[in-house]
Amino acid sequence: MAKFSAATDHALSVIAHVSMAQGMTKNVKGMDGFAEFYKKQMPPKDKEVMRRFEAFCQKAHVDLSKMLQQELQSDGQ
């Protein structure tokens, strides 16, 4: 298994915890709004991790959309 830096481990932990909080909000009765509560209480450093992660997700969405569009265009030719 690859050895990650402490910073990478921390970032992955932040993302995992937010992901779990979002899952609880979505899937556990009575936990509506928990993910937003959890994110609001995070330290600024962790909020920055999530901001950057969300930016990467947005770029991935654009990249994959372009790739799919190119694939569809090449299939039609």
Coordinates of C-alpha atoms in Angstrom, one line a residue:
M1 CA 0.0 0.0 0.0
A2 CA 1.2 3.5 -0.8
K3 CA 2.5 5.6 2.0
F4 CA 0.7 9.0 2.1
S5 CA 1.8 12.2 3.8
A6 CA 0.1 13.3 7.0
A7 CA -1.5 16.1 5.1
T8 CA -3.0 13.7 2.5
D9 CA -4.3 11.4 5.3
H10 CA -5.8 14.5 7.0
A11 CA -7.5 15.6 3.7
L12 CA -8.9 12.1 3.1
S13 CA -10.2 11.9 6.7
V14 CA -12.0 15.3 6.3
I15 CA -13.6 14.1 3.0
A16 CA -14.6 10.8 4.5
H17 CA -16.2 12.4 7.6
V18 CA -18.2 14.9 5.5
S19 CA -19.3 12.1 3.2
M20 CA -20.5 10.0 6.2
A21 CA -22.3 13.1 7.6
Q22 CA -24.0 13.6 4.2
G23 CA -25.0 9.9 4.1
M24 CA -26.5 10.2 7.6
T25 CA -28.5 13.3 6.5
K26 CA -29.8 11.5 3.5
N27 CA -30.4 8.0 5.0
V28 CA -31.1 8.3 8.7
K29 CA -34.5 9.5 9.8
G30 CA -34.3 12.5 12.1
M31 CA -30.8 13.5 10.9
D32 CA -32.0 16.2 8.4
G33 CA -29.5 19.0 8.2
F34 CA -26.8 17.1 10.1
A35 CA -24.3 17.5 7.2
E36 CA -24.7 21.2 7.1
F37 CA -24.3 21.4 10.9
Y38 CA -21.2 19.3 10.7
K39 CA -19.6 21.3 8.0
K40 CA -20.3 24.6 9.8
Q41 CA -18.5 23.5 12.9
M42 CA -15.3 22.3 11.0
P43 CA -12.1 24.3 11.5
P44 CA -11.2 26.7 8.6
K45 CA -8.4 24.3 7.5
D46 CA -10.9 21.5 7.0
K47 CA -13.4 23.8 5.3
E48 CA -10.6 24.7 2.8
V49 CA -10.0 21.0 2.2
M50 CA -13.7 20.6 1.3
R51 CA -13.7 23.8 -0.8
R52 CA -10.8 22.4 -2.9
F53 CA -12.4 18.9 -3.1
E54 CA -15.6 20.4 -4.4
A55 CA -13.6 22.4 -7.0
F56 CA -11.9 19.2 -8.1
C57 CA -15.4 17.5 -8.3
Q58 CA -16.7 20.4 -10.5
K59 CA -13.6 20.1 -12.8
A60 CA -14.1 16.3 -13.0
H61 CA -17.7 16.8 -14.0
V62 CA -16.7 19.2 -16.8
D63 CA -13.9 16.8 -17.9
L64 CA -16.1 13.8 -18.0
S65 CA -18.9 15.6 -19.8
K66 CA -16.5 16.7 -22.5
M67 CA -15.1 13.2 -22.8
L68 CA -18.7 11.8 -23.1
Q69 CA -19.6 14.4 -25.7
Q70 CA -16.4 13.6 -27.8
E71 CA -17.2 9.8 -27.5
L72 CA -20.8 10.4 -28.7
Q73 CA -19.6 12.6 -31.6
S74 CA -17.0 10.0 -32.7
D75 CA -19.7 7.2 -32.6
G76 CA -21.9 9.2 -34.8
Q77 CA -19.3 9.6 -37.6

